[in-house]
Amino acid sequence: VQLQASGGGLVQAGGSLRLACAVSGRTLSSSVMGWFRQAPGKEREFVAANRWNGAPTMYATSVKGRFTISRDSAKNTAYLQMNSLEPEDTAVYFCAVSRSNLIISTMRVPGRYDYWGQGTQVTVSS
């Protein structure tokens, strides 16, 4: 399984971006797609995740109501729509896939994911 993240860029506070993660290789319906981010000098933190079949979906408190996961199964691509962006959202964003049927409480743990994309930079100016 290989992941290719794209869609990052520079945006003003209050703006929107949509990240994409193209997945090549076989994914199971129970596989979990996760989004994480890492700002300079900080640890990688959980952003959002859901199973490839769509449920359940989990969001970090800091992004709930502003970010949305979706996917295009025909294109084998997942998306992270980010609205009302804030300077605090500035980070490198990574997509990841776990082949395990993770329970909700473990979806936020980076170590539970097997495959990672290369990351895409998101910069939000104030």
CSV table of N, CA and C in Angstrom, one decimal, residues 57-122:
chain,number,residue,atom,x,y,z
A,57,THR,N,-16.5,7.7,12.4
A,57,THR,CA,-15.6,8.8,12.1
A,57,THR,C,-15.3,9.5,13.4
A,58,MET,N,-14.0,9.8,13.5
A,58,MET,CA,-13.5,10.5,14.7
A,58,MET,C,-12.7,11.7,14.4
A,59,TYR,N,-12.9,12.8,15.1
A,59,TYR,CA,-12.2,14.0,14.9
A,59,TYR,C,-11.6,14.5,16.2
A,60,ALA,N,-10.4,15.1,16.1
A,60,ALA,CA,-9.8,15.8,17.3
A,60,ALA,C,-10.7,16.9,17.7
A,61,THR,N,-10.7,17.2,19.0
A,61,THR,CA,-11.6,18.3,19.5
A,61,THR,C,-11.3,19.6,18.8
A,62,SER,N,-10.0,19.8,18.5
A,62,SER,CA,-9.5,21.1,18.0
A,62,SER,C,-10.0,21.3,16.5
A,63,VAL,N,-10.5,20.3,15.8
A,63,VAL,CA,-10.9,20.5,14.4
A,63,VAL,C,-12.3,20.1,14.2
A,64,LYS,N,-13.0,19.6,15.2
A,64,LYS,CA,-14.4,19.2,15.1
A,64,LYS,C,-15.3,20.3,14.7
A,65,GLY,N,-16.1,20.1,13.7
A,65,GLY,CA,-16.9,21.2,13.1
A,65,GLY,C,-16.3,22.0,12.1
A,66,ARG,N,-15.0,21.9,11.9
A,66,ARG,CA,-14.3,22.6,10.8
A,66,ARG,C,-13.7,21.7,9.8
A,67,PHE,N,-13.3,20.5,10.1
A,67,PHE,CA,-12.7,19.6,9.2
A,67,PHE,C,-13.7,18.4,8.9
A,68,THR,N,-13.6,17.9,7.7
A,68,THR,CA,-14.5,16.8,7.3
A,68,THR,C,-13.7,15.8,6.5
A,69,ILE,N,-13.8,14.5,6.9
A,69,ILE,CA,-13.3,13.4,6.1
A,69,ILE,C,-14.3,12.9,5.0
A,70,SER,N,-13.8,12.6,3.8
A,70,SER,CA,-14.6,12.0,2.8
A,70,SER,C,-13.7,11.1,2.0
A,71,ARG,N,-14.4,10.4,1.1
A,71,ARG,CA,-13.6,9.6,0.2
A,71,ARG,C,-14.3,9.3,-1.1
A,72,ASP,N,-13.5,9.0,-2.1
A,72,ASP,CA,-14.0,8.6,-3.4
A,72,ASP,C,-13.5,7.2,-3.7
A,73,SER,N,-14.4,6.2,-3.4
A,73,SER,CA,-13.9,4.9,-3.5
A,73,SER,C,-13.5,4.5,-4.9
A,74,ALA,N,-14.2,5.1,-5.9
A,74,ALA,CA,-13.8,4.8,-7.3
A,74,ALA,C,-12.4,5.2,-7.6
A,75,LYS,N,-12.0,6.3,-7.0
A,75,LYS,CA,-10.6,6.8,-7.2
A,75,LYS,C,-9.6,6.3,-6.2
A,76,ASN,N,-10.2,5.6,-5.2
A,76,ASN,CA,-9.3,5.1,-4.0
A,76,ASN,C,-8.6,6.3,-3.4
A,77,THR,N,-9.3,7.4,-3.2
A,77,THR,CA,-8.7,8.6,-2.7
A,77,THR,C,-9.6,9.1,-1.5
A,78,ALA,N,-8.9,9.5,-0.4
A,78,ALA,CA,-9.5,10.1,0.7
A,78,ALA,C,-9.2,11.6,0.7
A,79,TYR,N,-10.1,12.3,1.4
A,79,TYR,CA,-10.0,13.8,1.4
A,79,TYR,C,-10.2,14.3,2.8
A,80,LEU,N,-9.5,15.4,3.1
A,80,LEU,CA,-9.7,16.1,4.3
A,80,LEU,C,-10.0,17.5,4.0
A,81,GLN,N,-11.3,17.9,4.1
A,81,GLN,CA,-11.8,19.2,3.8
A,81,GLN,C,-11.6,20.1,5.1
A,82,MET,N,-10.8,21.1,5.0
A,82,MET,CA,-10.5,22.0,6.1
A,82,MET,C,-11.0,23.4,5.9
A,83,ASN,N,-12.0,23.8,6.7
A,83,ASN,CA,-12.6,25.1,6.7
A,83,ASN,C,-12.3,25.9,7.9
A,84,SER,N,-12.5,27.2,7.8
A,84,SER,CA,-12.2,28.1,8.9
A,84,SER,C,-10.9,27.9,9.5
A,85,LEU,N,-9.9,27.8,8.7
A,85,LEU,CA,-8.5,27.5,9.1
A,85,LEU,C,-8.0,28.6,10.0
A,86,GLU,N,-7.2,28.2,11.0
A,86,GLU,CA,-6.6,29.1,11.9
A,86,GLU,C,-5.1,28.9,11.9
A,87,PRO,N,-4.3,30.0,12.3
A,87,PRO,CA,-2.9,29.8,12.3
A,87,PRO,C,-2.4,28.6,13.1
A,88,GLU,N,-3.1,28.2,14.1
A,88,GLU,CA,-2.7,27.0,14.9
A,88,GLU,C,-2.8,25.7,14.1
A,89,ASP,N,-3.5,25.8,12.9
A,89,ASP,CA,-3.6,24.6,12.1
A,89,ASP,C,-2.3,24.4,11.2
A,90,THR,N,-1.4,25.4,11.2
A,90,THR,CA,-0.2,25.3,10.4
A,90,THR,C,0.6,24.0,10.9
A,91,ALA,N,0.9,23.2,9.9
A,91,ALA,CA,1.6,21.9,10.2
A,91,ALA,C,1.9,21.2,8.9
A,92,VAL,N,2.7,20.1,9.0
A,92,VAL,CA,2.7,19.2,7.9
A,92,VAL,C,1.7,18.1,8.2
A,93,TYR,N,0.8,17.9,7.2
A,93,TYR,CA,-0.3,16.9,7.3
A,93,TYR,C,0.0,15.6,6.7
A,94,PHE,N,-0.2,14.5,7.4
A,94,PHE,CA,0.0,13.2,6.9
A,94,PHE,C,-1.2,12.4,6.8
A,95,CYS,N,-1.4,11.6,5.8
A,95,CYS,CA,-2.4,10.5,5.8
A,95,CYS,C,-1.8,9.2,6.1
A,96,ALA,N,-2.5,8.3,6.7
A,96,ALA,CA,-2.0,7.0,7.1
A,96,ALA,C,-3.1,6.0,7.0
A,97,VAL,N,-2.7,4.7,6.8
A,97,VAL,CA,-3.7,3.6,6.7
A,97,VAL,C,-3.3,2.5,7.7
A,98,SER,N,-4.2,2.1,8.5
A,98,SER,CA,-4.0,0.9,9.3
A,98,SER,C,-4.8,-0.2,8.7
A,99,ARG,N,-4.2,-1.4,8.6
A,99,ARG,CA,-4.9,-2.5,8.0
A,99,ARG,C,-5.6,-3.3,9.1
A,100,SER,N,-5.5,-2.8,10.4
A,100,SER,CA,-6.2,-3.5,11.5
A,100,SER,C,-7.6,-2.8,11.6
A,101,ASN,N,-8.5,-3.6,12.1
A,101,ASN,CA,-9.8,-3.1,12.4
A,101,ASN,C,-9.8,-2.4,13.8
A,102,LEU,N,-9.2,-1.2,13.8
A,102,LEU,CA,-9.0,-0.5,15.0
A,102,LEU,C,-10.3,-0.1,15.7
A,103,ILE,N,-10.3,-0.2,17.0
A,103,ILE,CA,-11.5,0.4,17.7
A,103,ILE,C,-11.3,1.9,17.9
A,104,ILE,N,-12.4,2.5,18.2
A,104,ILE,CA,-12.3,4.0,18.1
A,104,ILE,C,-11.2,4.6,19.0
A,105,SER,N,-11.0,4.0,20.2
A,105,SER,CA,-10.1,4.6,21.1
A,105,SER,C,-8.6,4.5,20.6
A,106,THR,N,-8.4,3.6,19.7
A,106,THR,CA,-7.0,3.5,19.2
A,106,THR,C,-6.8,4.2,17.8
A,107,MET,N,-7.8,4.8,17.3
A,107,MET,CA,-7.7,5.4,16.0
A,107,MET,C,-6.8,6.6,16.1
A,108,ARG,N,-6.6,7.2,17.2
A,108,ARG,CA,-5.8,8.4,17.4
A,108,ARG,C,-4.3,8.1,17.6
A,109,VAL,N,-4.0,6.9,17.7
A,109,VAL,CA,-2.6,6.5,18.0
A,109,VAL,C,-1.8,6.3,16.8
A,110,PRO,N,-0.8,7.1,16.5
A,110,PRO,CA,0.0,7.0,15.3
A,110,PRO,C,0.7,5.6,15.1
A,111,GLY,N,1.1,5.0,16.2
A,111,GLY,CA,1.8,3.7,16.1
A,111,GLY,C,0.9,2.6,15.7
A,112,ARG,N,-0.4,2.8,15.6
A,112,ARG,CA,-1.3,1.8,15.1
A,112,ARG,C,-1.5,1.8,13.6
A,113,TYR,N,-0.8,2.7,12.9
A,113,TYR,CA,-1.0,2.8,11.5
A,113,TYR,C,0.2,2.1,10.8
A,114,ASP,N,-0.1,1.5,9.7
A,114,ASP,CA,1.0,0.7,9.0
A,114,ASP,C,1.6,1.4,7.8
A,115,TYR,N,0.9,2.3,7.2
A,115,TYR,CA,1.4,3.0,6.0
A,115,TYR,C,1.2,4.5,6.1
A,116,TRP,N,2.1,5.2,5.7
A,116,TRP,CA,2.1,6.7,5.8
A,116,TRP,C,2.4,7.3,4.4
A,117,GLY,N,1.7,8.5,4.2
A,117,GLY,CA,2.1,9.3,3.1
A,117,GLY,C,3.3,10.2,3.4
A,118,GLN,N,3.7,11.0,2.4
A,118,GLN,CA,4.9,11.7,2.6
A,118,GLN,C,4.7,13.1,3.3
A,119,GLY,N,3.4,13.5,3.5
A,119,GLY,CA,3.1,14.7,4.2
A,119,GLY,C,3.0,15.9,3.2
A,120,THR,N,2.1,16.8,3.5
A,120,THR,CA,1.9,18.0,2.7
A,120,THR,C,1.8,19.2,3.7
A,121,GLN,N,2.5,20.3,3.3
A,121,GLN,CA,2.6,21.4,4.2
A,121,GLN,C,1.3,22.3,4.1
A,122,VAL,N,0.8,22.6,5.2
A,122,VAL,CA,-0.3,23.6,5.3
A,122,VAL,C,0.1,24.8,6.2
